[in-house]
Coordinates of C-alpha atoms in Angstrom, one line a residue:
Chain A
M1 CA -22.5 -19.3 10.6
P2 CA -23.9 -16.0 9.6
L3 CA -27.0 -17.2 7.9
D4 CA -28.0 -20.6 9.3
T5 CA -29.3 -19.1 12.4
S6 CA -32.9 -18.0 12.5
T7 CA -32.0 -14.4 12.5
Y8 CA -31.8 -14.2 8.8
S9 CA -35.1 -15.8 8.1
L10 CA -36.7 -13.6 10.7
A11 CA -35.4 -10.2 9.7
R12 CA -33.9 -10.9 6.3
L13 CA -30.8 -9.0 7.3
R14 CA -27.3 -10.3 6.6
L15 CA -24.5 -10.1 9.1
D16 CA -23.4 -6.7 8.0
G17 CA -26.9 -5.3 8.1
R18 CA -27.6 -5.5 4.3
R19 CA -30.6 -6.9 2.6
A20 CA -30.4 -9.7 0.1
H21 CA -30.0 -7.5 -3.0
E22 CA -27.9 -4.6 -1.6
L23 CA -24.5 -3.9 -2.9
R24 CA -21.7 -2.9 -0.5
R25 CA -20.3 0.7 -0.7
L26 CA -18.5 1.1 -4.0
S27 CA -16.0 3.9 -4.3
A28 CA -13.2 4.6 -6.7
S29 CA -10.7 7.1 -7.9
L30 CA -9.1 7.3 -11.3
H31 CA -5.6 8.3 -12.3
T32 CA -4.1 7.7 -8.9
Q33 CA -0.6 7.2 -10.3
A34 CA 0.6 9.8 -12.7
A35 CA 3.5 7.6 -13.8
A36 CA 1.3 4.9 -15.2
D37 CA -0.6 5.0 -18.5
G38 CA -3.8 4.3 -16.6
S39 CA -4.5 3.6 -12.9
A40 CA -7.5 3.2 -10.7
Y41 CA -8.2 2.5 -7.0
F42 CA -11.4 0.6 -6.3
E43 CA -13.1 -0.3 -3.1
Q44 CA -16.0 -2.7 -2.8
G45 CA -16.8 -2.7 0.9
N46 CA -13.5 -3.6 2.6
T47 CA -12.0 -5.2 -0.5
K48 CA -9.5 -2.7 -1.8
V49 CA -7.6 -3.0 -5.1
I50 CA -5.2 -0.8 -7.0
C51 CA -4.8 -1.4 -10.7
T52 CA -2.2 0.1 -13.0
V53 CA -2.1 -0.3 -16.8
A54 CA 1.1 0.0 -18.8
G55 CA 0.7 -0.1 -22.6
P56 CA 0.1 -0.8 -25.3
S57 CA 3.8 -1.2 -25.6
E58 CA 6.1 -3.0 -27.9
S59 CA 5.9 -6.8 -27.5
K60 CA 9.1 -8.6 -26.6
R61 CA 7.9 -12.0 -27.7
R62 CA 8.3 -14.1 -30.9
G63 CA 10.3 -13.7 -34.0
G64 CA 8.7 -12.4 -37.2
A65 CA 9.0 -15.6 -39.3
N66 CA 5.4 -16.7 -39.4
S67 CA 3.7 -13.8 -37.8
S68 CA 1.3 -13.4 -40.7
E69 CA -0.2 -16.8 -39.9
Q70 CA -0.2 -16.2 -36.1
N71 CA -2.6 -13.9 -34.4
Q72 CA -1.4 -10.3 -34.7
D73 CA -3.6 -8.8 -32.1
A74 CA -2.2 -7.3 -28.9
T75 CA -2.0 -9.5 -25.8
V76 CA -3.2 -8.7 -22.3
E77 CA -0.8 -9.7 -19.5
V78 CA -2.1 -9.6 -16.0
E79 CA -0.1 -9.7 -12.7
V80 CA -1.7 -9.9 -9.3
N81 CA 0.2 -8.9 -6.1
F82 CA -1.2 -9.5 -2.7
A83 CA 0.1 -7.1 -0.1
G84 CA 1.3 -8.9 3.1
F85 CA -1.4 -7.1 5.1
S86 CA -4.3 -7.9 2.8
G87 CA -5.7 -10.9 4.6
T88 CA -6.3 -11.8 8.2
D89 CA -3.0 -13.8 8.3
R90 CA 0.1 -12.0 7.2
R91 CA 1.2 -14.3 4.4
K92 CA 3.5 -13.5 1.5
R93 CA 2.3 -15.5 -1.4
A94 CA 4.9 -17.3 -3.4
R95 CA 5.3 -15.8 -6.8
G96 CA 4.2 -18.9 -8.7
D97 CA 1.1 -19.5 -6.6
K98 CA -1.4 -21.4 -8.7
R99 CA -4.4 -19.7 -7.2
T100 CA -3.0 -16.3 -8.1
A101 CA -2.1 -17.6 -11.6
E102 CA -5.6 -18.7 -12.2
L103 CA -7.0 -15.4 -11.1
A104 CA -4.6 -13.6 -13.4
H105 CA -5.6 -15.9 -16.3
T106 CA -9.3 -15.3 -15.8
I107 CA -8.9 -11.5 -15.8
S108 CA -6.6 -11.7 -18.9
S109 CA -9.1 -13.8 -20.9
A110 CA -12.0 -11.6 -19.8
F111 CA -10.3 -8.5 -21.2
T112 CA -8.9 -10.2 -24.3
S113 CA -12.4 -10.6 -25.5
T114 CA -13.6 -7.2 -24.5
L115 CA -10.8 -4.9 -25.6
L116 CA -10.4 -3.9 -29.2
L117 CA -7.0 -5.6 -29.5
H118 CA -6.9 -5.6 -33.3
L119 CA -6.1 -1.9 -33.1
Y120 CA -2.7 -2.5 -31.5
P121 CA -1.0 -5.3 -33.4
H122 CA 2.2 -6.8 -31.9
S123 CA 1.9 -5.0 -28.6
T124 CA 1.3 -5.9 -25.0
I125 CA -1.0 -4.3 -22.5
T126 CA 0.1 -5.0 -19.0
L127 CA -2.3 -4.9 -16.1
T128 CA -0.9 -5.0 -12.6
L129 CA -3.3 -5.4 -9.6
H130 CA -2.3 -4.8 -6.0
V131 CA -4.7 -6.2 -3.5
L132 CA -4.5 -4.1 -0.4
S133 CA -7.3 -5.7 1.6
Q134 CA -9.4 -8.8 1.0
S135 CA -12.9 -9.0 2.3
G136 CA -14.8 -11.1 -0.2
S137 CA -15.5 -10.8 -4.0
L138 CA -11.9 -10.6 -5.0
L139 CA -12.3 -11.5 -8.6
A140 CA -15.2 -9.1 -9.1
T141 CA -13.3 -6.2 -7.5
C142 CA -10.2 -6.9 -9.6
L143 CA -12.3 -6.9 -12.8
N144 CA -14.0 -3.7 -11.9
A145 CA -10.7 -2.0 -10.9
S146 CA -9.2 -3.2 -14.2
T147 CA -12.1 -1.7 -16.2
L148 CA -11.6 1.7 -14.6
A149 CA -7.8 1.6 -15.1
L150 CA -8.2 0.6 -18.8
I151 CA -10.7 3.5 -19.3
D152 CA -8.2 5.8 -17.6
A153 CA -5.5 4.5 -20.0
G154 CA -7.7 5.3 -22.9
I155 CA -7.7 1.7 -24.4
P156 CA -10.9 1.2 -26.4
M157 CA -13.2 -1.6 -25.4
L158 CA -16.6 -2.9 -26.6
A159 CA -18.3 -2.0 -23.4
P160 CA -17.1 -1.6 -19.8
L161 CA -16.9 -4.9 -17.9
A162 CA -18.7 -4.9 -14.5
A163 CA -18.6 -7.8 -12.2
V164 CA -20.4 -8.9 -9.0
T165 CA -20.8 -12.0 -6.8
V166 CA -24.0 -13.8 -5.9
A167 CA -24.6 -16.5 -3.4
T168 CA -27.6 -18.6 -2.4
T169 CA -28.7 -19.0 1.2
A170 CA -30.2 -22.4 1.6
A171 CA -27.7 -25.1 0.9
Y172 CA -29.9 -28.1 0.8
A173 CA -32.9 -29.1 -1.3
D174 CA -35.5 -29.1 1.5
N175 CA -35.5 -25.4 1.9
E176 CA -36.4 -24.4 -1.7
E177 CA -38.9 -21.7 -0.6
E178 CA -36.4 -20.2 1.9
A179 CA -33.7 -19.8 -0.7
D180 CA -32.7 -16.2 -1.3
V181 CA -30.1 -15.0 -3.7
L182 CA -27.6 -12.7 -2.0
L183 CA -25.8 -10.0 -4.0
D184 CA -22.2 -9.0 -3.4
V185 CA -20.9 -11.5 -0.8
N186 CA -18.4 -10.6 1.8
E187 CA -15.7 -12.7 3.5
Q188 CA -17.8 -14.6 6.0
E189 CA -20.5 -15.4 3.5
E190 CA -18.0 -16.6 0.9
V191 CA -16.7 -19.2 3.3
E192 CA -20.1 -20.6 4.2
L193 CA -22.3 -20.3 1.1
P194 CA -22.0 -21.4 -2.5
F195 CA -21.3 -18.4 -4.6
L196 CA -20.3 -17.4 -8.1
T197 CA -18.7 -14.4 -9.8
I198 CA -20.4 -13.1 -12.9
A199 CA -19.5 -10.3 -15.2
G200 CA -21.5 -8.7 -18.0
T201 CA -21.4 -5.6 -19.9
G202 CA -24.9 -4.7 -19.1
E203 CA -27.8 -4.0 -21.5
G204 CA -28.6 -7.6 -22.1
E205 CA -25.3 -8.4 -23.8
G206 CA -24.9 -11.7 -22.1
V207 CA -22.3 -13.2 -19.7
R208 CA -18.7 -12.3 -20.1
V209 CA -17.2 -14.0 -17.1
L210 CA -18.7 -16.7 -14.9
V211 CA -16.7 -18.5 -12.2
L212 CA -18.4 -21.0 -9.9
E213 CA -16.2 -23.1 -7.6
S214 CA -18.7 -24.5 -5.1
R215 CA -21.5 -27.0 -5.3
V216 CA -25.0 -25.5 -5.8
Q217 CA -28.4 -26.9 -6.6
M218 CA -29.2 -27.0 -10.3
G219 CA -32.5 -25.2 -9.8
R220 CA -30.9 -22.3 -8.1
L221 CA -28.5 -21.5 -10.9
E222 CA -30.8 -19.7 -13.2
G223 CA -32.0 -17.4 -10.4
M224 CA -28.4 -16.6 -9.3
I225 CA -27.4 -15.8 -12.8
A226 CA -30.4 -13.5 -13.4
V227 CA -29.8 -11.6 -10.1
G228 CA -26.1 -11.5 -10.9
L229 CA -26.6 -9.9 -14.3
E230 CA -29.0 -7.4 -12.8
G231 CA -26.4 -6.6 -10.1
A232 CA -23.7 -6.3 -12.8
R233 CA -25.8 -3.8 -14.6
R234 CA -26.1 -1.8 -11.4
V235 CA -22.4 -1.9 -10.8
R236 CA -21.9 -0.8 -14.4
G237 CA -24.0 2.2 -13.7
V238 CA -21.9 3.0 -10.7
L239 CA -18.7 2.7 -12.7
D240 CA -20.2 4.9 -15.4
G241 CA -20.9 7.6 -12.8
I242 CA -17.4 7.4 -11.5
V243 CA -15.9 7.8 -14.9
R244 CA -18.2 10.7 -15.8
E245 CA -17.3 12.5 -12.6
H246 CA -13.6 12.1 -13.2
G247 CA -14.1 13.4 -16.7
E248 CA -15.8 16.5 -15.4
R249 CA -12.9 17.2 -13.1
V250 CA -10.4 16.7 -16.0
L251 CA -12.3 19.1 -18.1
E252 CA -12.3 21.7 -15.3
G253 CA -8.6 21.3 -15.1
K254 CA -8.5 20.0 -11.6
V255 CA -6.7 16.8 -12.6
G256 CA -3.6 16.7 -14.7
Chain B
M1 CA 3.7 24.4 -11.8
A2 CA 4.2 27.8 -10.1
A3 CA 4.8 30.8 -12.3
D4 CA 8.3 32.4 -12.3
P5 CA 8.4 35.0 -9.6
S6 CA 10.7 37.3 -11.5
P7 CA 11.6 37.5 -15.1
A8 CA 14.6 35.4 -16.3
P9 CA 17.7 37.3 -17.4
T10 CA 17.4 36.0 -21.0
S11 CA 14.1 35.3 -22.7
L12 CA 13.4 31.7 -23.6
S13 CA 12.3 30.7 -27.1
F14 CA 10.6 27.5 -25.9
P15 CA 8.1 26.8 -23.2
R16 CA 8.9 26.1 -19.6
S17 CA 8.0 22.4 -19.6
T18 CA 10.3 21.8 -22.6
F19 CA 13.1 23.6 -20.8
A20 CA 12.5 21.4 -17.7
K21 CA 12.7 18.2 -19.8
L22 CA 15.6 19.0 -22.0
T23 CA 18.1 20.5 -19.5
P24 CA 16.8 19.8 -15.9
G25 CA 20.1 21.0 -14.4
P26 CA 20.1 24.5 -15.8
F27 CA 16.3 24.6 -15.3
L28 CA 16.8 24.2 -11.5
H29 CA 19.8 26.5 -11.5
A30 CA 17.8 29.2 -13.2
H31 CA 15.3 29.1 -10.3
L32 CA 17.9 28.9 -7.6
K33 CA 19.8 31.9 -9.0
Q34 CA 16.9 34.2 -8.3
N35 CA 16.9 36.4 -5.3
P36 CA 15.6 35.0 -3.0
P37 CA 16.2 31.5 -4.3
I38 CA 13.1 29.5 -5.2
R39 CA 12.5 26.0 -6.5
P40 CA 10.5 25.0 -9.5
S41 CA 7.6 23.8 -7.3
G42 CA 7.4 27.2 -5.7
R43 CA 8.9 26.1 -2.4
T44 CA 11.7 27.9 -0.6
L45 CA 15.0 26.1 0.1
T46 CA 14.0 25.0 3.6
Q47 CA 10.3 24.2 3.1
F48 CA 9.0 20.7 3.4
R49 CA 6.1 19.5 1.2
E50 CA 2.7 19.4 2.7
Q51 CA 2.0 16.2 4.5
Q52 CA -1.3 14.3 5.0
I53 CA -1.6 11.5 7.5
T54 CA -4.6 9.1 7.6
T55 CA -4.6 6.2 10.1
G56 CA -6.7 3.1 10.6
S57 CA -7.8 2.5 7.0
L58 CA -6.7 -1.2 6.8
T59 CA -9.1 -3.5 8.4
H60 CA -6.9 -6.6 8.8
S61 CA -4.0 -4.8 10.4
H62 CA -3.4 -3.9 14.0
G63 CA -2.3 -0.5 12.9
S64 CA -2.0 1.3 9.6
A65 CA -1.3 4.7 8.1
V66 CA -1.4 6.3 4.7
V67 CA 1.0 9.2 4.4
R68 CA 1.2 11.7 1.5
L69 CA 4.2 13.9 1.3
G70 CA 3.5 16.1 -1.7
D71 CA 3.0 13.5 -4.5
T72 CA 4.8 10.7 -2.6
T73 CA 2.1 8.3 -1.2
V74 CA 3.0 5.4 1.1
V75 CA 0.9 2.9 3.1
C76 CA 2.3 1.3 6.2
S77 CA 0.7 -1.6 8.0
V78 CA 1.6 -3.1 11.3
Q79 CA 0.6 -6.6 12.0
G80 CA 1.5 -8.5 15.2
E81 CA 2.1 -12.2 15.2
I82 CA 2.9 -14.5 18.1
L83 CA 6.4 -16.0 18.5
K84 CA 6.4 -18.8 21.1
A85 CA 9.5 -18.8 23.3
A86 CA 9.6 -22.6 22.9
D87 CA 10.0 -22.2 19.1
I88 CA 13.1 -20.1 19.4
P89 CA 16.0 -22.4 18.4
S90 CA 18.7 -20.8 20.7
P91 CA 17.0 -18.7 23.3
P92 CA 19.1 -15.6 24.1
D93 CA 20.0 -14.5 27.6
E94 CA 16.9 -12.5 28.8
S95 CA 18.6 -10.5 31.5
A96 CA 17.6 -6.9 31.6
D97 CA 20.9 -5.5 30.3
N98 CA 20.8 -7.4 27.1
E99 CA 20.2 -4.4 24.8
D100 CA 20.2 -6.5 21.6
L101 CA 17.4 -8.8 22.7
L102 CA 14.9 -7.1 20.3
E103 CA 17.3 -7.4 17.4
T104 CA 18.5 -10.9 18.2
L105 CA 15.0 -12.2 18.2
G106 CA 14.0 -10.1 15.2
L107 CA 10.8 -8.8 16.8
L108 CA 10.4 -5.8 14.4
V109 CA 10.4 -6.7 10.7
P110 CA 10.1 -3.9 8.3
N111 CA 9.8 -4.4 4.6
I112 CA 9.6 -1.8 1.8
E113 CA 7.8 -2.6 -1.4
L114 CA 8.8 -0.3 -4.2
S115 CA 8.1 -2.3 -7.3
T116 CA 4.4 -1.3 -7.4
G117 CA 4.5 1.0 -10.5
C118 CA 4.8 4.0 -8.2
S119 CA 7.1 5.6 -10.6
P120 CA 8.5 4.9 -14.1
A121 CA 11.8 3.7 -12.5
H122 CA 10.0 1.1 -10.4
L123 CA 7.9 -1.1 -12.6
P124 CA 5.9 -3.8 -11.0
G125 CA 6.9 -7.4 -11.3
N126 CA 10.5 -6.9 -10.5
P127 CA 12.4 -8.3 -7.5
P128 CA 13.3 -5.7 -4.9
S129 CA 15.8 -3.1 -6.3
T130 CA 18.9 -1.9 -4.5
L131 CA 17.0 1.2 -3.4
A132 CA 14.2 -0.8 -1.8
Q133 CA 16.6 -3.1 0.0
S134 CA 18.7 -0.3 1.3
L135 CA 15.6 1.6 2.4
S136 CA 14.3 -1.5 4.3
W137 CA 17.7 -1.7 6.0
K138 CA 17.7 1.9 7.0
V139 CA 14.2 1.7 8.5
R140 CA 15.3 -1.5 10.3
T141 CA 18.4 0.2 11.7
L142 CA 16.4 3.2 12.9
L143 CA 13.8 1.0 14.5
Y144 CA 16.3 -0.9 16.6
G145 CA 18.7 1.9 17.2
S146 CA 16.2 4.4 18.4
E147 CA 14.9 2.0 21.0
I148 CA 11.4 3.0 20.2
V149 CA 10.0 -0.2 21.5
N150 CA 11.3 -2.1 24.5
P151 CA 11.4 -5.9 24.6
E152 CA 9.4 -5.9 27.8
D153 CA 6.5 -4.3 25.9
L154 CA 6.4 -7.2 23.5
Q155 CA 6.7 -10.0 26.0
I156 CA 3.8 -12.2 27.0
M157 CA 4.4 -13.4 30.5
F158 CA 3.1 -16.2 32.6
T159 CA 3.3 -16.8 36.3
A160 CA 2.6 -20.4 37.3
P161 CA 0.3 -20.5 40.3
K162 CA 1.7 -21.7 43.6
I163 CA 0.8 -25.3 44.3
D164 CA 2.1 -25.7 47.8
E165 CA 2.5 -23.1 50.5
E166 CA 6.1 -24.2 51.0
D167 CA 7.2 -23.6 47.4
D168 CA 9.1 -20.4 46.5
A169 CA 7.1 -17.6 45.0
P170 CA 6.6 -18.4 41.3
V171 CA 8.8 -16.5 38.9
P172 CA 7.1 -15.0 35.9
E173 CA 8.6 -16.3 32.8
V174 CA 8.3 -15.2 29.2
K175 CA 6.2 -17.6 27.2
A176 CA 5.9 -15.8 23.9
Y177 CA 6.7 -12.5 22.1
W178 CA 4.8 -10.3 19.8
T179 CA 6.5 -9.9 16.5
L180 CA 5.6 -6.8 14.6
Y181 CA 5.6 -7.0 10.8
L182 CA 5.7 -3.5 9.2
D183 CA 4.8 -3.6 5.6
I184 CA 5.5 -0.4 3.8
M185 CA 4.1 -0.1 0.3
F186 CA 4.7 2.9 -2.0
I187 CA 1.7 3.9 -4.1
S188 CA 3.4 6.8 -5.8
L189 CA 6.9 8.1 -5.6
D190 CA 7.9 11.7 -6.2
G191 CA 11.2 11.9 -4.3
N192 CA 12.3 11.4 -0.7
P193 CA 11.0 7.9 -0.1
F194 CA 12.8 7.6 3.3
D195 CA 11.1 10.5 5.0
A196 CA 7.7 9.4 3.8
A197 CA 8.3 5.8 4.8
W198 CA 9.5 6.7 8.3
L199 CA 6.5 9.1 8.8
A200 CA 4.2 6.3 7.9
V201 CA 5.9 3.9 10.2
M202 CA 5.6 6.4 13.1
A203 CA 2.0 7.1 12.4
A204 CA 1.2 3.4 12.2
L205 CA 3.1 2.4 15.3
R206 CA 1.4 5.2 17.3
T207 CA -2.1 4.0 16.4
T208 CA -1.3 0.2 16.6
R209 CA -3.5 -1.6 19.1
L210 CA -2.6 -5.1 20.0
P211 CA -5.0 -7.5 21.7
R212 CA -4.4 -8.7 25.2
A213 CA -2.5 -11.9 25.0
S214 CA -2.1 -14.5 27.8
W215 CA -0.6 -17.9 28.1
D216 CA -3.0 -20.7 28.6
A217 CA -1.2 -23.4 30.6
D218 CA -3.7 -26.2 29.8
R219 CA -3.6 -25.6 26.0
E220 CA 0.1 -24.7 26.0
A221 CA -0.8 -21.9 23.7
V222 CA -1.2 -18.1 23.6
V223 CA -4.8 -17.0 23.8
C224 CA -5.9 -13.5 22.8
S225 CA -8.9 -11.7 24.1
P226 CA -11.3 -10.7 21.3
A227 CA -12.9 -7.9 23.4
L228 CA -12.2 -4.5 21.8
E229 CA -11.7 -2.8 25.2
H230 CA -8.8 -5.1 25.9
Y231 CA -6.8 -3.9 22.9
A232 CA -3.9 -1.7 24.1
H233 CA -1.7 0.8 22.4
L234 CA 2.0 0.2 22.1
T235 CA 4.2 2.0 24.5
L236 CA 6.6 4.1 22.3
H237 CA 9.6 5.5 24.1
T238 CA 11.0 7.8 21.5
T239 CA 9.7 9.9 18.6
P240 CA 12.4 9.9 15.9
V241 CA 11.8 12.3 13.0
T242 CA 13.9 12.3 9.8
A243 CA 14.7 15.0 7.3
T244 CA 16.4 14.5 4.0
F245 CA 18.3 17.2 2.1
A246 CA 19.7 17.2 -1.4
V247 CA 22.6 19.4 -2.6
F248 CA 22.5 21.0 -6.0
S249 CA 25.9 22.2 -7.1
T250 CA 27.3 23.7 -10.2
A251 CA 30.7 22.3 -9.5
N252 CA 32.3 20.9 -12.6
P253 CA 35.6 19.2 -13.2
L254 CA 36.3 21.7 -16.0
K255 CA 35.8 24.8 -13.8
Q256 CA 37.5 26.2 -10.8
R257 CA 36.1 24.8 -7.5
S258 CA 35.9 28.2 -6.1
E259 CA 33.5 29.3 -8.9
A260 CA 31.0 26.6 -8.0
E261 CA 27.8 27.6 -6.3
S262 CA 25.6 25.2 -4.3
W263 CA 22.3 25.1 -2.5
V264 CA 20.9 22.7 0.0
L265 CA 17.3 21.7 -0.8
T266 CA 15.0 20.3 1.9
D267 CA 12.7 17.4 1.0
P268 CA 13.7 17.0 -2.6
D269 CA 11.2 15.8 -5.2
T270 CA 12.1 13.5 -8.2
S271 CA 13.1 16.3 -10.6
E272 CA 15.5 17.7 -8.0
E273 CA 16.8 14.3 -6.9
E274 CA 17.8 13.6 -10.5
V275 CA 20.1 16.5 -10.8
C276 CA 21.6 16.4 -7.3
R277 CA 24.6 14.2 -6.6
E278 CA 24.8 14.6 -2.9
A279 CA 22.2 13.9 -0.2
L280 CA 22.1 14.0 3.6
T281 CA 19.6 12.5 6.0
V282 CA 19.4 13.6 9.6
T283 CA 17.3 11.8 12.3
V284 CA 16.6 13.5 15.6
D285 CA 14.5 12.9 18.7
G286 CA 13.7 15.8 21.0
K287 CA 17.1 17.1 21.8
R288 CA 19.2 14.2 20.7
V289 CA 20.6 13.4 17.3
L290 CA 19.9 9.8 16.4
G291 CA 21.6 9.6 13.1
I292 CA 23.3 11.4 10.3
D293 CA 23.6 9.6 7.0
K294 CA 25.7 10.9 4.1
A295 CA 27.3 9.0 1.3
G296 CA 29.5 10.8 -1.1
G297 CA 29.8 14.4 -2.3
R298 CA 32.2 17.2 -1.4
V299 CA 30.1 20.2 -1.0
I300 CA 28.5 20.0 2.4
G301 CA 30.9 21.1 5.2
M302 CA 30.5 21.5 8.9
E303 CA 28.4 24.6 8.8
A304 CA 26.0 23.1 6.3
V305 CA 25.6 19.9 8.5
E306 CA 24.9 22.0 11.6
E307 CA 22.3 24.0 9.6
C308 CA 20.6 20.8 8.5
V309 CA 20.5 19.5 12.0
K310 CA 18.9 22.7 13.2
L311 CA 16.3 22.4 10.5
T312 CA 15.6 18.8 11.5
F313 CA 15.1 19.8 15.1
A314 CA 12.6 22.4 13.9
R315 CA 10.9 19.7 11.8
W316 CA 10.8 17.5 14.9
K317 CA 8.8 20.2 16.8
E318 CA 6.4 20.4 13.9
V319 CA 5.9 16.7 13.3
S320 CA 5.7 15.6 16.9
T321 CA 2.6 17.7 17.3
I322 CA 0.8 16.5 14.2
L323 CA 1.5 12.8 14.7
P324 CA -1.6 10.9 15.9

């Protein structure tokens, strides 16, 4: 148990040596695949994800009979593939895996409300995520990688979506004073502690995505959300820097 | 793209990139007709693309490698899993001269994943294409046929302790095997997937470290030591190196065969692969030829095959020094 032992309360250092509000190392590259409309490779600590964007392209669904009544906006389709070597056990996930489907649905709804889909009626934007290595904060990493890939594809959005995970240390009510909010959880912390994934667009615009699947004390929730939004704002700054650096290289002609 | 080294015989009225898209065949031909022949990427006929090998980037695998061959990027991960001898439904004869033991038990399992969006021809979400399946099979054949790993290296032995002094010396028996799963994933594809995939497999296998495994008689299970100093490299017995060649020919059913010209291009990229109808893959190790693979085409004759084999031996010298 990484945090129950007294070492955390003594030194306030997590198992990987970080403090409570430290993010893991974030690094990314844009336009990694020339064949795709947009692509990005994103690393958050040891969690590594590649995202490719295809579209907007012609939609293959529905006949045109009552299309004026139906929603004409573009749709966002998401597919998540786990490489066999991504987790500690080599396991090929079945294609209809419900957990993967839920992950894809969350990402799809997040971007449906963020992208300016009314600009591309009757089209489909397809996001494909390949998870190369899982080490905690999977949903957050996927959202960040998707944001970068969509920016690379040039699809307009209201604001870039930045996501992060937060956890709380003490799991029982007695330890209220000891409770610390940890930012950017890794694999071992995800297993032991209640955590949530939160995504915002920064600048006080509110919460875009919030996923909490473990039990947590009511009183902790507000603190976690506040730290989460602050963390998302910092991640947004990092993503911003990555995009600007890429833009400079494009302008200098170093990237095709 | 590289600039033309010498002026074309006739001037073009449209830009180079349009010429390449409209008529890729004549575009390549125009380059090869030069003296000396050159390819659109600026390479000579026998030049391989620059390769970059990075190992150990995947944290959960026992061995991994990322290889870039020009614009073709591939990741290979080697993961070892335990196969208990008791779980094998029909245990094969484990005598030393059973050469097929490795293959019968299926201890090396390669898999190539091409449907990752690595090129417009391989969009994600599709089941494995014919190319992916045949590449997987070629890698598998080469792994078993080259005898790069011996079954003894993957065995986990156990010698029961002697209970009584009168008993015979205990015979070590095989209690489990290591099964190596090689997952090869293409991140981007710009021609010549087989060479890139095999290079990644070699680099990953040479940096694979498996934990020390032993049989625990009380628990009736295999136990691995977590100590880092007990991890050991795999013993590899051969170093196969592959080279792929594509043949560009102006042969045409409407023209005389004697009028046709042809060139053998080493390490073709996508634009060259698309206009070449004939290809040859040679695999060598040291001084032995391990395989020659050719399917179709009438241009390459005996001299061309010998020339390609010589080039592959030269490539072997180069690659065996840079492999980790």
